[in-house]
PDB file of C-alpha atoms in Angstrom:
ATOM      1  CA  UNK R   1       0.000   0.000   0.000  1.00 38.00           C
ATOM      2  CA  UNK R   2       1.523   3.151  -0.611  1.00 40.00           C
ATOM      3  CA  UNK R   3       0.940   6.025   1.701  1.00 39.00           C
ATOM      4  CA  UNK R   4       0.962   9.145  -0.654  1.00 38.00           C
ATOM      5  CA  UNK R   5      -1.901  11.815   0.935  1.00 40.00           C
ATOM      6  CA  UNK R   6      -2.689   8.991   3.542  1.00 42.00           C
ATOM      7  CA  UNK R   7      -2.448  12.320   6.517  1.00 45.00           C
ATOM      8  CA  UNK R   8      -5.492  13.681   4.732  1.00 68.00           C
ATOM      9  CA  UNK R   9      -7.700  10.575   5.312  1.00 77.00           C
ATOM     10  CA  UNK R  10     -10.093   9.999   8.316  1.00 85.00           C
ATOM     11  CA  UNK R  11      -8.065   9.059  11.556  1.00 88.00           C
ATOM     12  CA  UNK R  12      -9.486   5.399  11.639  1.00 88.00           C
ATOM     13  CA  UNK R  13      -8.748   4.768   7.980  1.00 89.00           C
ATOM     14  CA  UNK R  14      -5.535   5.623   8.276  1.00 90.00           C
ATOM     15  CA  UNK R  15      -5.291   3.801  11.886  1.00 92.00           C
ATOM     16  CA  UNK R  16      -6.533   1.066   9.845  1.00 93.00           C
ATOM     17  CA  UNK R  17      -4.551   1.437   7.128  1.00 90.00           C
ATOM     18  CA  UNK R  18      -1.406   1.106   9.036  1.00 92.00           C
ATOM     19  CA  UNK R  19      -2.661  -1.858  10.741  1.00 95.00           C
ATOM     20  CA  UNK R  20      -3.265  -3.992   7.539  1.00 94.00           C
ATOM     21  CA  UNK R  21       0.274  -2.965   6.227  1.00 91.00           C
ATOM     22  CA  UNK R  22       1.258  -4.552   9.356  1.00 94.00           C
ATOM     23  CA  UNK R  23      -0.228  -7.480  10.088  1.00 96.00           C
ATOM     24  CA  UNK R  24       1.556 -10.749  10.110  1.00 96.00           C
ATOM     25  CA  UNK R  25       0.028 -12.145   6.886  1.00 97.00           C
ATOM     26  CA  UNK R  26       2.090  -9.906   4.820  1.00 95.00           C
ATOM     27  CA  UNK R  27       5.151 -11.663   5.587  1.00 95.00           C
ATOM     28  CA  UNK R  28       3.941 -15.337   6.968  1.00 96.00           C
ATOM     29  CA  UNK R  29       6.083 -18.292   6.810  1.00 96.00           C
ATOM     30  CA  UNK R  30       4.481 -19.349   3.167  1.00 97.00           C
ATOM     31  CA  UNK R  31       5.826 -16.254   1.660  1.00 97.00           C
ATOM     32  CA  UNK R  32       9.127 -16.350   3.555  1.00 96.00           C
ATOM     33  CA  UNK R  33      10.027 -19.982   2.426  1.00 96.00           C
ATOM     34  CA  UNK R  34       8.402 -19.452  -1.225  1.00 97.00           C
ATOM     35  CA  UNK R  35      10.891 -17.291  -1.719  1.00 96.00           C
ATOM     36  CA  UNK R  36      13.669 -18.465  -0.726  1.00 95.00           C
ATOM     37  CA  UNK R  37      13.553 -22.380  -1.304  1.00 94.00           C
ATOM     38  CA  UNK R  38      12.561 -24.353  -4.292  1.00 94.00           C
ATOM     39  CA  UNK R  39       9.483 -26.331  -4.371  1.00 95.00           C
ATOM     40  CA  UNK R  40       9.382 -30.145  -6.082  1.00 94.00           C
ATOM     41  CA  UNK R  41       7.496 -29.848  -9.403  1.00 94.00           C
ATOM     42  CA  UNK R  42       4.626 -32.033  -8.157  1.00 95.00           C
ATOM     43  CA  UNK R  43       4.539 -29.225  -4.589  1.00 96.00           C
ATOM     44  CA  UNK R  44       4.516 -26.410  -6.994  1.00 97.00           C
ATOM     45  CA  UNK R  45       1.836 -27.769  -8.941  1.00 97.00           C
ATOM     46  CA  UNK R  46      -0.287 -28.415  -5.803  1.00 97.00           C
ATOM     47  CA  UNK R  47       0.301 -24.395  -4.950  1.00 98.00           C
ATOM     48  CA  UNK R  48      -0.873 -23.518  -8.245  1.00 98.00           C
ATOM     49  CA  UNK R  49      -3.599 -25.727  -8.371  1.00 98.00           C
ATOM     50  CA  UNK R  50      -5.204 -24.227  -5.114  1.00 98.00           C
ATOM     51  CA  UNK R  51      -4.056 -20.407  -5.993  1.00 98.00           C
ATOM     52  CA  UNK R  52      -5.862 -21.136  -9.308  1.00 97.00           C
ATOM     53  CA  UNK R  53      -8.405 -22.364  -7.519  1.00 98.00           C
ATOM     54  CA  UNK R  54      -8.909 -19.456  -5.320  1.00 97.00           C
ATOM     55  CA  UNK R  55      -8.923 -16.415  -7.902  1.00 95.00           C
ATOM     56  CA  UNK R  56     -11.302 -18.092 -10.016  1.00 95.00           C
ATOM     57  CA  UNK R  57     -13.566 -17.921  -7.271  1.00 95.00           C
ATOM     58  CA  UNK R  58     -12.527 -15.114  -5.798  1.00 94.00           C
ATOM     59  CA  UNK R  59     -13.695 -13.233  -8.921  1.00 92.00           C
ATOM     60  CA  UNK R  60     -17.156 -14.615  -8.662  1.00 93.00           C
ATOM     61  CA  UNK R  61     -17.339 -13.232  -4.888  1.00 93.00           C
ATOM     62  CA  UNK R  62     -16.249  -9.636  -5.570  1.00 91.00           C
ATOM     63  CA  UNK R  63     -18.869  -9.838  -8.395  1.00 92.00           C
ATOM     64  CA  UNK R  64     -21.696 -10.450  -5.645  1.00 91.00           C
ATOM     65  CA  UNK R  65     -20.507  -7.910  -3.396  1.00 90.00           C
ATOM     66  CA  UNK R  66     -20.820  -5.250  -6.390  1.00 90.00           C
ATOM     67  CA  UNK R  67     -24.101  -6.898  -7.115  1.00 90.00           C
ATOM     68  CA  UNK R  68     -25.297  -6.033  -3.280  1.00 87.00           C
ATOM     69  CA  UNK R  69     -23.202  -2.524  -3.033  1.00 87.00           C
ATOM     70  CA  UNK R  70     -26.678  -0.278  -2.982  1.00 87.00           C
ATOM     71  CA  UNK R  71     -27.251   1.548  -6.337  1.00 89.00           C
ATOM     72  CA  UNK R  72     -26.860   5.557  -4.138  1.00 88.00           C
ATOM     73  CA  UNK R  73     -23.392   3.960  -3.193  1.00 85.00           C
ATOM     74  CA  UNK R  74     -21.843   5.393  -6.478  1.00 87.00           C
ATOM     75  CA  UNK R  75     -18.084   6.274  -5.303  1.00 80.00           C
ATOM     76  CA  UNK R  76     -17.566   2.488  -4.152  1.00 81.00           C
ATOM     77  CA  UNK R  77     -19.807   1.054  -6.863  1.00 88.00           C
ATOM     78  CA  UNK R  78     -17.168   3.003  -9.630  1.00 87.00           C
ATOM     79  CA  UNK R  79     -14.367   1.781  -7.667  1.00 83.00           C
ATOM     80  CA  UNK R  80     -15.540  -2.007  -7.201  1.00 85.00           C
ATOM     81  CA  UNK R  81     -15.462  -2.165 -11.310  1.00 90.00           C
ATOM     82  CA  UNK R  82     -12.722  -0.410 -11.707  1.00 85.00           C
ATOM     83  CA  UNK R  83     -11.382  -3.447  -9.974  1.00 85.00           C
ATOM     84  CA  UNK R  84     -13.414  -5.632 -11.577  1.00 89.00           C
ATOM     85  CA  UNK R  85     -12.480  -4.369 -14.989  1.00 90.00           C
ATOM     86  CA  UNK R  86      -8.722  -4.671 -14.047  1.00 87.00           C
ATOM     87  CA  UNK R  87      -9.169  -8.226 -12.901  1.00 88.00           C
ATOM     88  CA  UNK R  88     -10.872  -9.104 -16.263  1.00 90.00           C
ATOM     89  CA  UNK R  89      -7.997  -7.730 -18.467  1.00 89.00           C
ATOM     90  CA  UNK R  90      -9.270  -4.019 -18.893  1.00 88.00           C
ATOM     91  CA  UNK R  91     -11.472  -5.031 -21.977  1.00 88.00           C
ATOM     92  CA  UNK R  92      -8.822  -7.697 -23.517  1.00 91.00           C
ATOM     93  CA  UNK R  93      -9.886 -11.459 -23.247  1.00 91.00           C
ATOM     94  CA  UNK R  94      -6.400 -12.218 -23.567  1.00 92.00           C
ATOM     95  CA  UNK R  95      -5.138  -9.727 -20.405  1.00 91.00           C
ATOM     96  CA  UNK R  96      -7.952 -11.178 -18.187  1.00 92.00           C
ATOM     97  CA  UNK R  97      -6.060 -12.056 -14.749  1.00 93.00           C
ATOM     98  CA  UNK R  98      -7.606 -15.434 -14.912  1.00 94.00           C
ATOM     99  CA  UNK R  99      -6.310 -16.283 -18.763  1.00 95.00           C
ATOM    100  CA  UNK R 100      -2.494 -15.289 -17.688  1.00 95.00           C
ATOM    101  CA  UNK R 101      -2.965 -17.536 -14.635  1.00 97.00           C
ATOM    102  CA  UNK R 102      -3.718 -20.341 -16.688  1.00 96.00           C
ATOM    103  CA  UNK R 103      -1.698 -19.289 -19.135  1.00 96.00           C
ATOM    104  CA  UNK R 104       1.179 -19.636 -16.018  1.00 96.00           C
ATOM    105  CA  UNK R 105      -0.289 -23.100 -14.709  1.00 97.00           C
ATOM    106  CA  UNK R 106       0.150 -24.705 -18.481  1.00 96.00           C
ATOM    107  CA  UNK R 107       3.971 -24.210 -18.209  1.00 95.00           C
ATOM    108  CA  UNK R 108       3.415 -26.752 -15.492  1.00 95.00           C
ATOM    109  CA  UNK R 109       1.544 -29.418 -17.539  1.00 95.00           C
ATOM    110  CA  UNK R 110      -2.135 -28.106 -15.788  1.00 97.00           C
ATOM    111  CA  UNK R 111      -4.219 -27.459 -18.516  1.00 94.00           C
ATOM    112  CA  UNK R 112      -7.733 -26.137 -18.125  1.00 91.00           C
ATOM    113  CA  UNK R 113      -9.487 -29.348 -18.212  1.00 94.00           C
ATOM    114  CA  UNK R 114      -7.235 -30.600 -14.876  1.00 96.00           C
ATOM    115  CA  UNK R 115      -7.565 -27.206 -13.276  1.00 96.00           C
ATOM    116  CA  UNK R 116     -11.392 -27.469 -13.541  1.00 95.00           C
ATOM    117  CA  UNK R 117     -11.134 -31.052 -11.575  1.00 96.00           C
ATOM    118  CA  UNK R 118      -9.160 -29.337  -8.562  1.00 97.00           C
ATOM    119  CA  UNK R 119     -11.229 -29.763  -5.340  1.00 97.00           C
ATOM    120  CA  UNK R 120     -10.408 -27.211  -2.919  1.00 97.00           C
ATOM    121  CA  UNK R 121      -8.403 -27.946   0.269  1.00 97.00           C
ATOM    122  CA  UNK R 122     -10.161 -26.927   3.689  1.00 97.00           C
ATOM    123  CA  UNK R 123      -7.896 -23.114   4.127  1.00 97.00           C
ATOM    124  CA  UNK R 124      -9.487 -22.634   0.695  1.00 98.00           C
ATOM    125  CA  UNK R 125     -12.023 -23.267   1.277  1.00 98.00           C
ATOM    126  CA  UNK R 126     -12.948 -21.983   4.667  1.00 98.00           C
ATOM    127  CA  UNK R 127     -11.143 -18.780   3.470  1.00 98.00           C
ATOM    128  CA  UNK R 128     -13.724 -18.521   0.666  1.00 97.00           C
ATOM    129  CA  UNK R 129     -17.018 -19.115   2.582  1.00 97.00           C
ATOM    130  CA  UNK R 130     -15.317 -16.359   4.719  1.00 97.00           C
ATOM    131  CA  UNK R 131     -15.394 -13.979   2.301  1.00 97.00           C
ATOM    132  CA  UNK R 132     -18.779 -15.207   0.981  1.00 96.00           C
ATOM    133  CA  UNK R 133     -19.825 -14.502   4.608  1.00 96.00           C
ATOM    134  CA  UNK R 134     -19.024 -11.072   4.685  1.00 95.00           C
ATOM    135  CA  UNK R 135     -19.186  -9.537   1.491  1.00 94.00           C
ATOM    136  CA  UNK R 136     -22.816 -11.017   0.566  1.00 93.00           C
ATOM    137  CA  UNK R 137     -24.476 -12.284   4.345  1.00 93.00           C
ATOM    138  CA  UNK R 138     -22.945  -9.200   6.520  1.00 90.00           C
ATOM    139  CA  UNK R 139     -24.106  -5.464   6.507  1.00 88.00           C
ATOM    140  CA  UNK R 140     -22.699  -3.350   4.351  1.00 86.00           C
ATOM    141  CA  UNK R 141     -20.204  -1.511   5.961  1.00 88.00           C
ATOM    142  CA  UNK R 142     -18.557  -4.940   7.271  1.00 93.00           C
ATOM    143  CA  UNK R 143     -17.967  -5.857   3.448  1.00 91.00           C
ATOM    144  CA  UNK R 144     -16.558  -2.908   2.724  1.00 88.00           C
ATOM    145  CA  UNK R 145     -13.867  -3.430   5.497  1.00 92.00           C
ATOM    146  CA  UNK R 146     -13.318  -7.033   4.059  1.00 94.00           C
ATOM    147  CA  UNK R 147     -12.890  -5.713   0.517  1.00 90.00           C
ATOM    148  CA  UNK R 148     -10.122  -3.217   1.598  1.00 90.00           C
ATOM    149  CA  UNK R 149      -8.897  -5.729   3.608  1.00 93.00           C
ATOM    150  CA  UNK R 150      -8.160  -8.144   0.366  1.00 92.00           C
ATOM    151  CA  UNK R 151      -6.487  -5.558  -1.503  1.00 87.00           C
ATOM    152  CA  UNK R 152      -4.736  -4.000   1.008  1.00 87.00           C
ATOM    153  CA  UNK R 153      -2.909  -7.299   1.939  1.00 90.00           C
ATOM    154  CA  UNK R 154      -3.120  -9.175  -1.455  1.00 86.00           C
ATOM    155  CA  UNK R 155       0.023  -6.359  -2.370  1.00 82.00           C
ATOM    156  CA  UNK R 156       2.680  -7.883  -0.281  1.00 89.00           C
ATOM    157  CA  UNK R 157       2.281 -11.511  -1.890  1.00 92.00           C
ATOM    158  CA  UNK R 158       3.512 -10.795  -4.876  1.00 93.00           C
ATOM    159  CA  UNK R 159       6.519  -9.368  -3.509  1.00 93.00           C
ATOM    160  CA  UNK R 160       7.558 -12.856  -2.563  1.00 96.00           C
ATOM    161  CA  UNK R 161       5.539 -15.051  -5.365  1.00 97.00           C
ATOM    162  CA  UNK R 162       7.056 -13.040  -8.475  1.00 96.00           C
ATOM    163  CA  UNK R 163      10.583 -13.413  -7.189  1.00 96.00           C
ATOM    164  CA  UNK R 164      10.565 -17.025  -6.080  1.00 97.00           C
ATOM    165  CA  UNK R 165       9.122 -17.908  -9.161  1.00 97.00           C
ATOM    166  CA  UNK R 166      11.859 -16.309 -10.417  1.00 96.00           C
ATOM    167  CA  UNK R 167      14.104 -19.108  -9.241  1.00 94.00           C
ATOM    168  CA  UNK R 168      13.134 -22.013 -11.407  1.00 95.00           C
ATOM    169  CA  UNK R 169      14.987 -22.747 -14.674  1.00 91.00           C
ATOM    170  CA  UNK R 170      11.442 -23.835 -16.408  1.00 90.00           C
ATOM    171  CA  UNK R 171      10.035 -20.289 -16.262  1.00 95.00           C
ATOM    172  CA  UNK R 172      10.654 -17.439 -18.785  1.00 94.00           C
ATOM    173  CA  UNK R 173      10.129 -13.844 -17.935  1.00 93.00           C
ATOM    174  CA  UNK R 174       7.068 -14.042 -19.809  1.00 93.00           C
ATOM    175  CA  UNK R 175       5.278 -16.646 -18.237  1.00 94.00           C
ATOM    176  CA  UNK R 176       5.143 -14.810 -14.923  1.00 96.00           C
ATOM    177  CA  UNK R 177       3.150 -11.916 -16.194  1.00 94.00           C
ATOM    178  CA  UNK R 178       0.561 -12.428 -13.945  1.00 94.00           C
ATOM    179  CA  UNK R 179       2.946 -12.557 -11.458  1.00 94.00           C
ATOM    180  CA  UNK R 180       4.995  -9.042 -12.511  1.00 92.00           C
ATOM    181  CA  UNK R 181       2.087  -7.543 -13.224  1.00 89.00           C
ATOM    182  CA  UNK R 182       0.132  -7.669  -9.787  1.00 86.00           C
ATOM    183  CA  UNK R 183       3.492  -6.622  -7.398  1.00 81.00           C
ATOM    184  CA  UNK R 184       2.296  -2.911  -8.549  1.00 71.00           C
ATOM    185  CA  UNK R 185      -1.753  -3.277  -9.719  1.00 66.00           C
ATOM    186  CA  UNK R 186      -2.010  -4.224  -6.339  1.00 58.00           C
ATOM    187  CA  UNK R 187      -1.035  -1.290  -5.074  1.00 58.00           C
ATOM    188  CA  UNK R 188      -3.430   0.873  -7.101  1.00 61.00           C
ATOM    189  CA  UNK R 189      -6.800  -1.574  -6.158  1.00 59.00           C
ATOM    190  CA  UNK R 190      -5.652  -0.496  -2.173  1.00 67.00           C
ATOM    191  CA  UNK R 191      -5.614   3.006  -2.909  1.00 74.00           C
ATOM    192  CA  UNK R 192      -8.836   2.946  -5.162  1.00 70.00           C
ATOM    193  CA  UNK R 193     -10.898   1.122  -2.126  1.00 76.00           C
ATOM    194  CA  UNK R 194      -9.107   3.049   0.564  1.00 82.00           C
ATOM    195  CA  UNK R 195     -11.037   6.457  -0.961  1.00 80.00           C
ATOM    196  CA  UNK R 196     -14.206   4.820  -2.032  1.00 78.00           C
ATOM    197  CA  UNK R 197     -14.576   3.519   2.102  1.00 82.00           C
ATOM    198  CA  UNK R 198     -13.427   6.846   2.920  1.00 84.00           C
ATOM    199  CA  UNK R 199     -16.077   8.835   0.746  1.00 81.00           C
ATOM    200  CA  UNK R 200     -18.695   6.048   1.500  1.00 82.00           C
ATOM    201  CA  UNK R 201     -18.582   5.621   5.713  1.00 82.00           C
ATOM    202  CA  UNK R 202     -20.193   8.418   7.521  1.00 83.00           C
ATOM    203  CA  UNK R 203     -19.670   8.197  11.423  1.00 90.00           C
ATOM    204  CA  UNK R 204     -17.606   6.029  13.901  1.00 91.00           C
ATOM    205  CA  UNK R 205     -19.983   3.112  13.323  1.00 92.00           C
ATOM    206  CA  UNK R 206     -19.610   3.123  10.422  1.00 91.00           C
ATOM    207  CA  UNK R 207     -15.636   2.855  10.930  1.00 92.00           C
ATOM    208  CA  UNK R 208     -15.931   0.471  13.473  1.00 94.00           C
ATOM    209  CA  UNK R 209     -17.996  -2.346  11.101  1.00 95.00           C
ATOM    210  CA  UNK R 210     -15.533  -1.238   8.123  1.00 94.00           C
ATOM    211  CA  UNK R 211     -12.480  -2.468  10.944  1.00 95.00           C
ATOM    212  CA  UNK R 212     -14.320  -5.014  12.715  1.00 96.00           C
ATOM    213  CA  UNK R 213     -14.939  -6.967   8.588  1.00 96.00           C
ATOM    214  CA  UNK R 214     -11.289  -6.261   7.987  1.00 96.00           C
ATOM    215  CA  UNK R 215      -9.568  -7.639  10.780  1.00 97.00           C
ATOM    216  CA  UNK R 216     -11.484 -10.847  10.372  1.00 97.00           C
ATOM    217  CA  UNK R 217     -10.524 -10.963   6.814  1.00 97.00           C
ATOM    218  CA  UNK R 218      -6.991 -10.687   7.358  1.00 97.00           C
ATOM    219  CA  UNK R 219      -7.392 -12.919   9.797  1.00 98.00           C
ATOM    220  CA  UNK R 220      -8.815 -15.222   7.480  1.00 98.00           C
ATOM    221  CA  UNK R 221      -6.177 -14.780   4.493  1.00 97.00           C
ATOM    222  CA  UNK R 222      -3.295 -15.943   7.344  1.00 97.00           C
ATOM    223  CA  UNK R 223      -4.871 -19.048   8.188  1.00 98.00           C
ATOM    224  CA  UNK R 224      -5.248 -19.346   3.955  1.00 98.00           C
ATOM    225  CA  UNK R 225      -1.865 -19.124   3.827  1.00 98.00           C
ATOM    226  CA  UNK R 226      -0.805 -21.605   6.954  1.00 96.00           C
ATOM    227  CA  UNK R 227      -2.990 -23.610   5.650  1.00 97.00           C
ATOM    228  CA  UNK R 228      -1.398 -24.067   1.998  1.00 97.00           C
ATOM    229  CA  UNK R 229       2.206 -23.843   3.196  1.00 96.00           C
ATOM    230  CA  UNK R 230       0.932 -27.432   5.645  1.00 95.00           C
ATOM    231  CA  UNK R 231      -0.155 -28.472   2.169  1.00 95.00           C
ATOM    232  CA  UNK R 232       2.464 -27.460  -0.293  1.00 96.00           C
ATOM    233  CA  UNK R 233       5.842 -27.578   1.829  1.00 93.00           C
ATOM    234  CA  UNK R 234       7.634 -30.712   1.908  1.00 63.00           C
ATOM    235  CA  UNK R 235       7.297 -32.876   5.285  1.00 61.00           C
ATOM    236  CA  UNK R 236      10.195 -33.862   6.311  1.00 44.00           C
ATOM    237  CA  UNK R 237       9.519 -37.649   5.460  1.00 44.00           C
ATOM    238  CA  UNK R 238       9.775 -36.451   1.738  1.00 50.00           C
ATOM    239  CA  UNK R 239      12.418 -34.465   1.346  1.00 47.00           C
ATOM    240  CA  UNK R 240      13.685 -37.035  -1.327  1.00 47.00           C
ATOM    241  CA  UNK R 241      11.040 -35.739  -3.856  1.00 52.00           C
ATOM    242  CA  UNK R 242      12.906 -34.663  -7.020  1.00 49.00           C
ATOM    243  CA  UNK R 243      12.626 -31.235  -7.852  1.00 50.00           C
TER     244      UNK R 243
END
C-alpha cells in the first residue's frame, strides 16, 4: 500500500490502514520460504492448483458484493469495477487475470481441463465461505472493510511469489506476467478502495464495522496461507522428492 496523501484521510482509515500494512500475513512463513527455497514440481503444482483455484472464485465473490453494493453507493460502486475491470484484463480477453494464470499453470503441464477437476483444500475453502460470509451475508459496511482488507494485503504476496518464481529454470520472464504484473496493480486496487470507504462511511460506526470486517478478513487470508504452506511444503519424510 503506498501512503501518498494517507495524513489527509479519516483518523481510523488511516489507523486502519497502518494496521493492515502490518499485520503478520504480509510476511507469513508461506511467503518467507516461497521465496527463498525451491518447491518439487509435483509441490509447486499443488500451490498452483489451489491459488488457481482461489482467484477463479474469488472473482465470482467480488462480483456479488458489487451486485449487493446499494445503487446511491456510487463512489464504491465506480471503484468495485474499476477493480473488476482490471481483474478481467481491462477489456482484452487475452489480459484477463484469470487467462495469464492459466496461461502460467500450463507451463506446469495443468491445462484447463485438470484445473477445472481441482477440489479445494479446507484453508481454501474456509477462506472462501469467509469472504462469501461477509461480502454477501454481513451489513454493508462490514464488506466494505473485508474488501479493503483483500487488496490491502493481497500487495505484499507478490513481492515474494514473483521473485521465487523467479528461481526455477522452467520459467521465462514471460510466463510470470501475472505474477509481474500484480506486485504494482495491487497497489493501485488499495488506494482505489481506501477512498471509495473513505467517501462512502459516515460516522464512527460506520468505521468500526468497516475495521471489525477487515480484521477478520486478514485474519482469514493468514490461516489461507498456513494452511497451503501445511499443504504445499515438503514434510520432512519427503524431502527425497525430485525437484
Amino acid at each position: 500500500m503506498t501512503t501518498h496523501g494517507i495524513t489527509t484521510r479519516h483518523p481510523a482509515l488511516v489507523s486502519l490502514s497502518r494496521e493492515l500494512a502490518h499485520h503478520p500475513v504480509n510476511r507469513n512463513e508461506f511467503f518467507q520460504r516461497f521465496r527463498t527455497e525451491r518447491l518439487p514440481r509435483p509441490r509447486l503444482q499443488r500451490f498452483i492448483e489451489q491459488y488457481q483455484y482461489f482467484c477463479k472464485h474469488f472473482v465470482k465473490v467480488l462480483e456479488g458484493l458489487l451486485y449487493r453494493t446499494p445503487l446511491d453507493q456510487l463512489d464504491m460502486r465506480i471503484e468495485l469495477t474499476r477493480t473488476l475491470y482490471s481483474e478481467l484484463g481491462n477489456g482484452n480477453p487475452e489480459q484477463a487475470h484469470l487467462t495469464m494464470l492459466n496461461r502460467f499453470a500450463a507451463r506446469l503441464d495443468l491445462d484447463e481441463a485438470r484445473l477445472k477437476r481441482t477440489e479445494p483444500v479446507a484453508c481454501v475453502r474456509d477462506y472462501l465461505r469467509t469472504l462469501h460470509a461477509l461480502f454477501l451475508e454481513s451489513d454493508y459496511q462490514t464488506a466494505l472493510g473485508a474488501e479493503l482488507a483483500v487488496e490491502i494485503t493481497a500487495a505484499s504476496e507478490f513481492q515474494y511469489l514473483y521473485p521465487g518464481l523467479q528461481q526455477y529454470a522452467w520459467f521465462r520472464e514471460e510466463d510470470l506476467a501475472f505474477f509481474k504484473l500484480h506486485v504494482e496493480e495491487e497497489l493501485c486496487h488499495g488506494d482505489w478502495l481506501l477512498d471509495a470507504v473513505e467517501r462512502t462511511a459516515r460516522s464512527a460506526e460506520d468505521y468500526d464495522l468497516v475495521t471489525g470486517g477487515a480484521r477478520r478478513t486478514a485474519d482469514a487470508w493468514q490461516a489461507f496461507w498456513l494452511g497451503l504452506q501445511a499443504e504445499v511444503f515438503v514434510p520432512a519424510d519427503h524431502q527425497g522428492e525430485t525437484p
